[in-house]
mmCIF file of C-alpha atoms in Angstrom:
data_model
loop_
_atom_site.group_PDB
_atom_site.id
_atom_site.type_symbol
_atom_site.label_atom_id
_atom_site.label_comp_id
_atom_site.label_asym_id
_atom_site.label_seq_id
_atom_site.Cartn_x
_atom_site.Cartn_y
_atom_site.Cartn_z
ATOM 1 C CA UNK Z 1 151.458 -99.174 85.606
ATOM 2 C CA UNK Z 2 149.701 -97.218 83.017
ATOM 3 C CA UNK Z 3 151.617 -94.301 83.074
ATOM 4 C CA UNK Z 4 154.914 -96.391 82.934
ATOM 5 C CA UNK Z 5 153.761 -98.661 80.109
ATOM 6 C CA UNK Z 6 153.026 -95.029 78.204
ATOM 7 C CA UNK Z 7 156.266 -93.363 79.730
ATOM 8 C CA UNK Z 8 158.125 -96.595 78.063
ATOM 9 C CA UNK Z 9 156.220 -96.738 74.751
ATOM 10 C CA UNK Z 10 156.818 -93.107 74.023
ATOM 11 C CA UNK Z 11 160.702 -93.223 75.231
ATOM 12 C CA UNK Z 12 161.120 -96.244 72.314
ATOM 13 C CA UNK Z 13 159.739 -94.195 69.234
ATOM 14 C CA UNK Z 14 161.544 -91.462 70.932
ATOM 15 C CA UNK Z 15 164.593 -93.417 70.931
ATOM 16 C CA UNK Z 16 163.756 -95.007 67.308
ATOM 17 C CA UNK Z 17 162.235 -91.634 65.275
ATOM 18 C CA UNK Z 18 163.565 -88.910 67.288
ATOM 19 C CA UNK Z 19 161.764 -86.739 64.291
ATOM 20 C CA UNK Z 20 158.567 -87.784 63.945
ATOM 21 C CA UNK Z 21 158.061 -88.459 67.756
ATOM 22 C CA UNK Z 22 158.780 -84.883 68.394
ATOM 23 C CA UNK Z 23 156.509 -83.670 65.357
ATOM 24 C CA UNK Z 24 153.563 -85.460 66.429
ATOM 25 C CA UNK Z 25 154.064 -84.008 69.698
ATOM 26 C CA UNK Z 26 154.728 -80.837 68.372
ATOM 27 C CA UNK Z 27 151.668 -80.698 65.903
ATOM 28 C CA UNK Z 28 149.178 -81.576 69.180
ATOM 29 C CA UNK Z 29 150.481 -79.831 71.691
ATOM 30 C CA UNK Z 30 150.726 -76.330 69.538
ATOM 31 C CA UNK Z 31 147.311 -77.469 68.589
ATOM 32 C CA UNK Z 32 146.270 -77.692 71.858
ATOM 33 C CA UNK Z 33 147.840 -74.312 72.927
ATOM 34 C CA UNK Z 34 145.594 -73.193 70.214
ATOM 35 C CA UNK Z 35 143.059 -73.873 71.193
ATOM 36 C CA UNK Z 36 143.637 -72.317 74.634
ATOM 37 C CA UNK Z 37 144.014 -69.548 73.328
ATOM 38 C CA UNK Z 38 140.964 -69.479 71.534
ATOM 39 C CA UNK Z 39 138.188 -71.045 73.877
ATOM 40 C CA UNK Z 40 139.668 -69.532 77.283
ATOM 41 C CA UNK Z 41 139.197 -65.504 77.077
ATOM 42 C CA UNK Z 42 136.069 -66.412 75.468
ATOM 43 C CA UNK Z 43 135.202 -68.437 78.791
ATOM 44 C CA UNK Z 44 136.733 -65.141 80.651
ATOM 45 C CA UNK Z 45 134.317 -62.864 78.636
ATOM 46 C CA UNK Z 46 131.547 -64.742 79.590
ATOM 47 C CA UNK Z 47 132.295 -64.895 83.479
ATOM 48 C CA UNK Z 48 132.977 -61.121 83.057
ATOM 49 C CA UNK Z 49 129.833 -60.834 81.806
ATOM 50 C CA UNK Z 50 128.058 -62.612 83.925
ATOM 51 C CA UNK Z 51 129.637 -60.915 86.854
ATOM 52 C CA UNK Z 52 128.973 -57.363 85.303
ATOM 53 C CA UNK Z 53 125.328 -57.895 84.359
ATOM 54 C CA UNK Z 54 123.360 -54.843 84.316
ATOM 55 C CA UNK Z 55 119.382 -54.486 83.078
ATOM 56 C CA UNK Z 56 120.696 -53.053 79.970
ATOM 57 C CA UNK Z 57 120.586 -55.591 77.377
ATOM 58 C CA UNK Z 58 123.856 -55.793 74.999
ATOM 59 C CA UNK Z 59 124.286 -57.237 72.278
ATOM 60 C CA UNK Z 60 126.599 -60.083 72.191
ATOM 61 C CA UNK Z 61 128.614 -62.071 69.371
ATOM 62 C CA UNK Z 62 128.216 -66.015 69.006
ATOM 63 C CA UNK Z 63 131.545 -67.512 69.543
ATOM 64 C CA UNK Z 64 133.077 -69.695 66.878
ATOM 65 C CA UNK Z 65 135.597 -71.881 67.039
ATOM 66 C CA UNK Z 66 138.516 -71.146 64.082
ATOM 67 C CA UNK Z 67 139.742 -74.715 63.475
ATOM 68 C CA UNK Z 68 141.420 -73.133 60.209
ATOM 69 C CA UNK Z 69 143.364 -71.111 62.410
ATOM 70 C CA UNK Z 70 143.793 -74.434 64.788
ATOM 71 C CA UNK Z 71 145.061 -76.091 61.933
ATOM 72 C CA UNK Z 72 147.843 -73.631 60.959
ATOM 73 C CA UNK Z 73 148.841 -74.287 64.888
ATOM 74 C CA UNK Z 74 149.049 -77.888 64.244
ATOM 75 C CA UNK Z 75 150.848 -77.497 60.771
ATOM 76 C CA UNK Z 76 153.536 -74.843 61.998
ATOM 77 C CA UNK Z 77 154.093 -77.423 65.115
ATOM 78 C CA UNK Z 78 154.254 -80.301 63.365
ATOM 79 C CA UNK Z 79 156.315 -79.736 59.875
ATOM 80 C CA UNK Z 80 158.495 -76.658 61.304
ATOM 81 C CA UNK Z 81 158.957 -76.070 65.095
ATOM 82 C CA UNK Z 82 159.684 -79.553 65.904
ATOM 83 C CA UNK Z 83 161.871 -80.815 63.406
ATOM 84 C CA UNK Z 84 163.933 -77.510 63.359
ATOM 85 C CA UNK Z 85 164.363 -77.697 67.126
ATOM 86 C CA UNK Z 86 165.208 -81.111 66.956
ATOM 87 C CA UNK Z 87 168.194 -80.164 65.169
ATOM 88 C CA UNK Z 88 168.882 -76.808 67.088
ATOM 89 C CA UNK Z 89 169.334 -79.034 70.145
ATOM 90 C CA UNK Z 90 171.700 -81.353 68.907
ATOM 91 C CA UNK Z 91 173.312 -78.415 67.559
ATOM 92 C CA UNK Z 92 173.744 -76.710 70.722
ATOM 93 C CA UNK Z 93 174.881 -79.858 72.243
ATOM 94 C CA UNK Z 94 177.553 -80.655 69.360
ATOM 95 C CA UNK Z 95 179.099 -76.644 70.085
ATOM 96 C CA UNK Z 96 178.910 -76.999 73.881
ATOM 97 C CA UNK Z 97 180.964 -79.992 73.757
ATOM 98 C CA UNK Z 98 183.272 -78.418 71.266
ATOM 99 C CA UNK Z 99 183.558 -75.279 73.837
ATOM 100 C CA UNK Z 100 184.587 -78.094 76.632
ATOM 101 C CA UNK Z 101 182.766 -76.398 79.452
ATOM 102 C CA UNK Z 102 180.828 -78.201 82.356
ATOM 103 C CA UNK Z 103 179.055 -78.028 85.104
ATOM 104 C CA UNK Z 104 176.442 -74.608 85.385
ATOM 105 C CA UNK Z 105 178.785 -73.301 82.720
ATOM 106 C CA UNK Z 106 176.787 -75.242 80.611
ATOM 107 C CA UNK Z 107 173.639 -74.393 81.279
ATOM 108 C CA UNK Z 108 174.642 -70.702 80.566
ATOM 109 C CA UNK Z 109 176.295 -71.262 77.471
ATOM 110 C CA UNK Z 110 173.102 -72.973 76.378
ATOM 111 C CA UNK Z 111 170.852 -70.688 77.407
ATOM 112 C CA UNK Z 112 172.862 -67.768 75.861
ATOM 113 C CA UNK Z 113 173.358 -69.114 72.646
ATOM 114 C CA UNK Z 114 169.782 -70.033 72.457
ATOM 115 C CA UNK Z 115 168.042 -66.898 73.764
ATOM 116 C CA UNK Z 116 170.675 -64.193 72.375
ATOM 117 C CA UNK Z 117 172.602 -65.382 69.215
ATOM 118 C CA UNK Z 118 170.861 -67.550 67.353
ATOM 119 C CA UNK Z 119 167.633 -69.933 68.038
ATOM 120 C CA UNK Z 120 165.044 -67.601 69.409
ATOM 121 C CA UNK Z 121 165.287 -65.182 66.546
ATOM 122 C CA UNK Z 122 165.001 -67.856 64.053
ATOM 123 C CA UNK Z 123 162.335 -69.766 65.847
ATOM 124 C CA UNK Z 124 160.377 -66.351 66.167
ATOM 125 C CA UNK Z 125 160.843 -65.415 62.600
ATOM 126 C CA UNK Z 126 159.931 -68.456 61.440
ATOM 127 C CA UNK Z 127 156.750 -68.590 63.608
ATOM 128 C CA UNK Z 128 155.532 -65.487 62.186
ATOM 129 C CA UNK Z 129 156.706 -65.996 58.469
ATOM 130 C CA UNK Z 130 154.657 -69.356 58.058
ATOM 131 C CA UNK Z 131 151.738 -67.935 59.913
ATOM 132 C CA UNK Z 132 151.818 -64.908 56.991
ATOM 133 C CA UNK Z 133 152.182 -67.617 54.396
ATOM 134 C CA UNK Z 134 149.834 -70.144 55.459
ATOM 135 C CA UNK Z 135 146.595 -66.625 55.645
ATOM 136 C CA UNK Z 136 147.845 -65.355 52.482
ATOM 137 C CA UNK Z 137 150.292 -62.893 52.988
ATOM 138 C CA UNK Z 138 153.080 -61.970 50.021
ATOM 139 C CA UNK Z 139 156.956 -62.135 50.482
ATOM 140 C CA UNK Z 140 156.716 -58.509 51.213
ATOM 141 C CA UNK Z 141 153.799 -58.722 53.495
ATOM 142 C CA UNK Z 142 155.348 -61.420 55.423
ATOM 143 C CA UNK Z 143 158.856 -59.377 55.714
ATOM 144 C CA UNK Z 144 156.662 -56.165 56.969
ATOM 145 C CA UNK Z 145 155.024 -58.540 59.660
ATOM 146 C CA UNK Z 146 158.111 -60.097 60.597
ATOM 147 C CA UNK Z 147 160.019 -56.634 60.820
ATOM 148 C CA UNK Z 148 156.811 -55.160 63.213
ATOM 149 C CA UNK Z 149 156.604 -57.896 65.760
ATOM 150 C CA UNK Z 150 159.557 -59.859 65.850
ATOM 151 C CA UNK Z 151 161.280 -56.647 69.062
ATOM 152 C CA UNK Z 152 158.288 -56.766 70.488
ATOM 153 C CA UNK Z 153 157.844 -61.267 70.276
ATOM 154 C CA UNK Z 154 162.001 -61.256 71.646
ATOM 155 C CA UNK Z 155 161.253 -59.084 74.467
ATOM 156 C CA UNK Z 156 158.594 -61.698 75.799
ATOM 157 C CA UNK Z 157 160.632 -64.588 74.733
ATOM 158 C CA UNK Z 158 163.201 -63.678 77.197
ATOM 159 C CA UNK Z 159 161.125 -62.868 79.891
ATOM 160 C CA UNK Z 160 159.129 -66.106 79.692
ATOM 161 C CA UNK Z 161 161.827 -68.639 77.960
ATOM 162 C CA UNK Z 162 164.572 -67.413 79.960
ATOM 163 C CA UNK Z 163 163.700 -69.029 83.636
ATOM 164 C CA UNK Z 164 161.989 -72.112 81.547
ATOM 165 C CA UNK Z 165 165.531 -73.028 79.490
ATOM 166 C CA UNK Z 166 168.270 -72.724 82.791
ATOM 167 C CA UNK Z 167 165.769 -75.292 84.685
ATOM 168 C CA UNK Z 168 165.375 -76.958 81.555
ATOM 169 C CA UNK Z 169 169.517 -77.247 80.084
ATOM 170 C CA UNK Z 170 170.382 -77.556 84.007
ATOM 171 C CA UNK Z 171 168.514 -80.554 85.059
ATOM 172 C CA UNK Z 172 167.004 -82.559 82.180
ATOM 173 C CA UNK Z 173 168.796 -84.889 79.425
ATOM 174 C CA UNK Z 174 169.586 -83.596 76.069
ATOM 175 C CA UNK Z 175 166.907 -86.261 74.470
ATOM 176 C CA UNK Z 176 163.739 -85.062 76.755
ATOM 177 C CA UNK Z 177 164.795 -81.342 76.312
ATOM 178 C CA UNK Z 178 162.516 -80.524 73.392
ATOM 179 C CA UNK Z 179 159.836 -82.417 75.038
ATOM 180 C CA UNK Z 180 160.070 -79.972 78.227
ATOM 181 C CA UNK Z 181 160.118 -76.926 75.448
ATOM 182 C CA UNK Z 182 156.832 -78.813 73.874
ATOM 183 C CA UNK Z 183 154.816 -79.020 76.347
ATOM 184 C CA UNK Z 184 155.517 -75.750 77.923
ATOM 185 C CA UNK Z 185 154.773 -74.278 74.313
ATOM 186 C CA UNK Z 186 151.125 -75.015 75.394
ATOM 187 C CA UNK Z 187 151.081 -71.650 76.981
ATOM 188 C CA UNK Z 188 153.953 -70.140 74.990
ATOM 189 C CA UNK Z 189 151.512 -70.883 71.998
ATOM 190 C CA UNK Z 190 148.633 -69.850 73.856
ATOM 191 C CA UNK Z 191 150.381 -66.137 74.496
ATOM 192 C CA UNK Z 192 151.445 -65.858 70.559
ATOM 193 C CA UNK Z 193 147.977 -66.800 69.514
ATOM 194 C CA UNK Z 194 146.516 -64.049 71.811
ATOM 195 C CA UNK Z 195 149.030 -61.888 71.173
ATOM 196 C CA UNK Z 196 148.819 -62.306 67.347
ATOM 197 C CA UNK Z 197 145.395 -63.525 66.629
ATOM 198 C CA UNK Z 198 145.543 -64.796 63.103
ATOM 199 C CA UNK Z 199 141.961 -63.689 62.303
ATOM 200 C CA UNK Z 200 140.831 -62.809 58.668
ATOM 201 C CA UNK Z 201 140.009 -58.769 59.774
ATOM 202 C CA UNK Z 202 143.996 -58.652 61.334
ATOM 203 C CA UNK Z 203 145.230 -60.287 57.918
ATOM 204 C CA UNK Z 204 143.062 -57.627 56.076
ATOM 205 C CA UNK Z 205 144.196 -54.805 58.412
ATOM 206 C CA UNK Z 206 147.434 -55.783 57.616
ATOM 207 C CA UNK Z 207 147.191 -56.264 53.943
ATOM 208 C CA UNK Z 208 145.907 -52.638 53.917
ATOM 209 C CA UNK Z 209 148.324 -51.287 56.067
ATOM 210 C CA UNK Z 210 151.078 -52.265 54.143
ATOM 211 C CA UNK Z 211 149.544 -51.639 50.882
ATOM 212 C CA UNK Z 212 149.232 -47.808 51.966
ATOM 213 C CA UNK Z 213 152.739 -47.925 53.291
ATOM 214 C CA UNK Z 214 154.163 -49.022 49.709
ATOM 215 C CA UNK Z 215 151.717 -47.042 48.023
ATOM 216 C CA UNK Z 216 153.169 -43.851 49.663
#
């Protein structure tokens, strides 16, 4: 009864603020992907260690949770990926009726337009442009980021987003589809954060990397 009386709440401010359902939801669940991403190799390292022990002492680091870093998760998920995808989906529905297909057509069309003209190299740029902005980074420094990572960022999209979206455009309603993307951005977040750690040596790594390149 619970979990109905939650379903049901959550469907009315769905239904009600479409936007600042899916924020919320999109502020704590990239949050939570975060954090994932943060507090689970370090669990890993520790197992590994444990498992690996030798009589040699060795030296090992404290860990330390980065809630700064938690917080840009939260503020990217909240104020940028939601609301933007809120509209991308409505978009995508608004040009797939236009286009009159149906059935699995559909579900292609969708997941085409999505992964190979338009959304995911937005979403992607966007993900790594605020993330530059929000540790420091200048218009140029953000560009240079953007310009490294964003092949590399695609490639995975595809691989993982791919077999996520033709379930997703195939067999779930248009108003729960972001929700599905949401919460499965737990571990796409999870995989960026890794992937990307936004720690304050990378950001001065990069600063000085890019620095040298202009300076050259």
């Amino acid at each position: 009864k619970s979990k109905q009386s939650f379903v049901s709440w959550y469907e009315h401010h769905l239904q009600k603020t479409p936007v600042r359902t899916k924020a919320v939801t999109g502020g704590i669940l990239w949050g939570i992907g975060d954090l994932v991403a943060q507090v689970v190799p370090e669990v890993a390292a520790k197992y590994s260690q444990t498992e690996t022990e030798s009589s040699n002492t060795t030296a090992t680091t404290k860990f330390e949770y980065d809630y700064a870093r938690s917080l840009r998760a939260i503020t990217f998920g909240f104020v940028i990926h939601a609301p933007t995808s809120h509209v991308h989906f409505n978009l995508l529905e608004y040009l797939t009726i236009k286009s009159g297909l149906t059935g699995l057509k559909i579900t292609v069309f969708k997941t085409i337009m999505e992964q190979f003209v338009y959304w995911s190299w937005i979403s992607n740029s966007m993900y790594h442009g605020a993330m530059g902005a929000m540790q420091g980074l200048t218009l140029d420094q953000i560009y240079k980021r953007i310009e490294d990572v964003l092949w590399d960022t695609q490639k995975a999209q595809w691989v993982f987003w791919i077999p996520v979206q033709l379930l997703n455009f195939r067999f779930v309603p248009v108003r729960h589809q972001l929700n599905v993307v949401l919460l499965t951005s737990v571990v796409w977040t999870a995989l960026l954060s890794a992937w990307y750690p936004p720690t304050p040596a990378v950001v001065k790594e990069m600063k000085e990397t890019i620095a040298e390149t202009q300076s050259s």
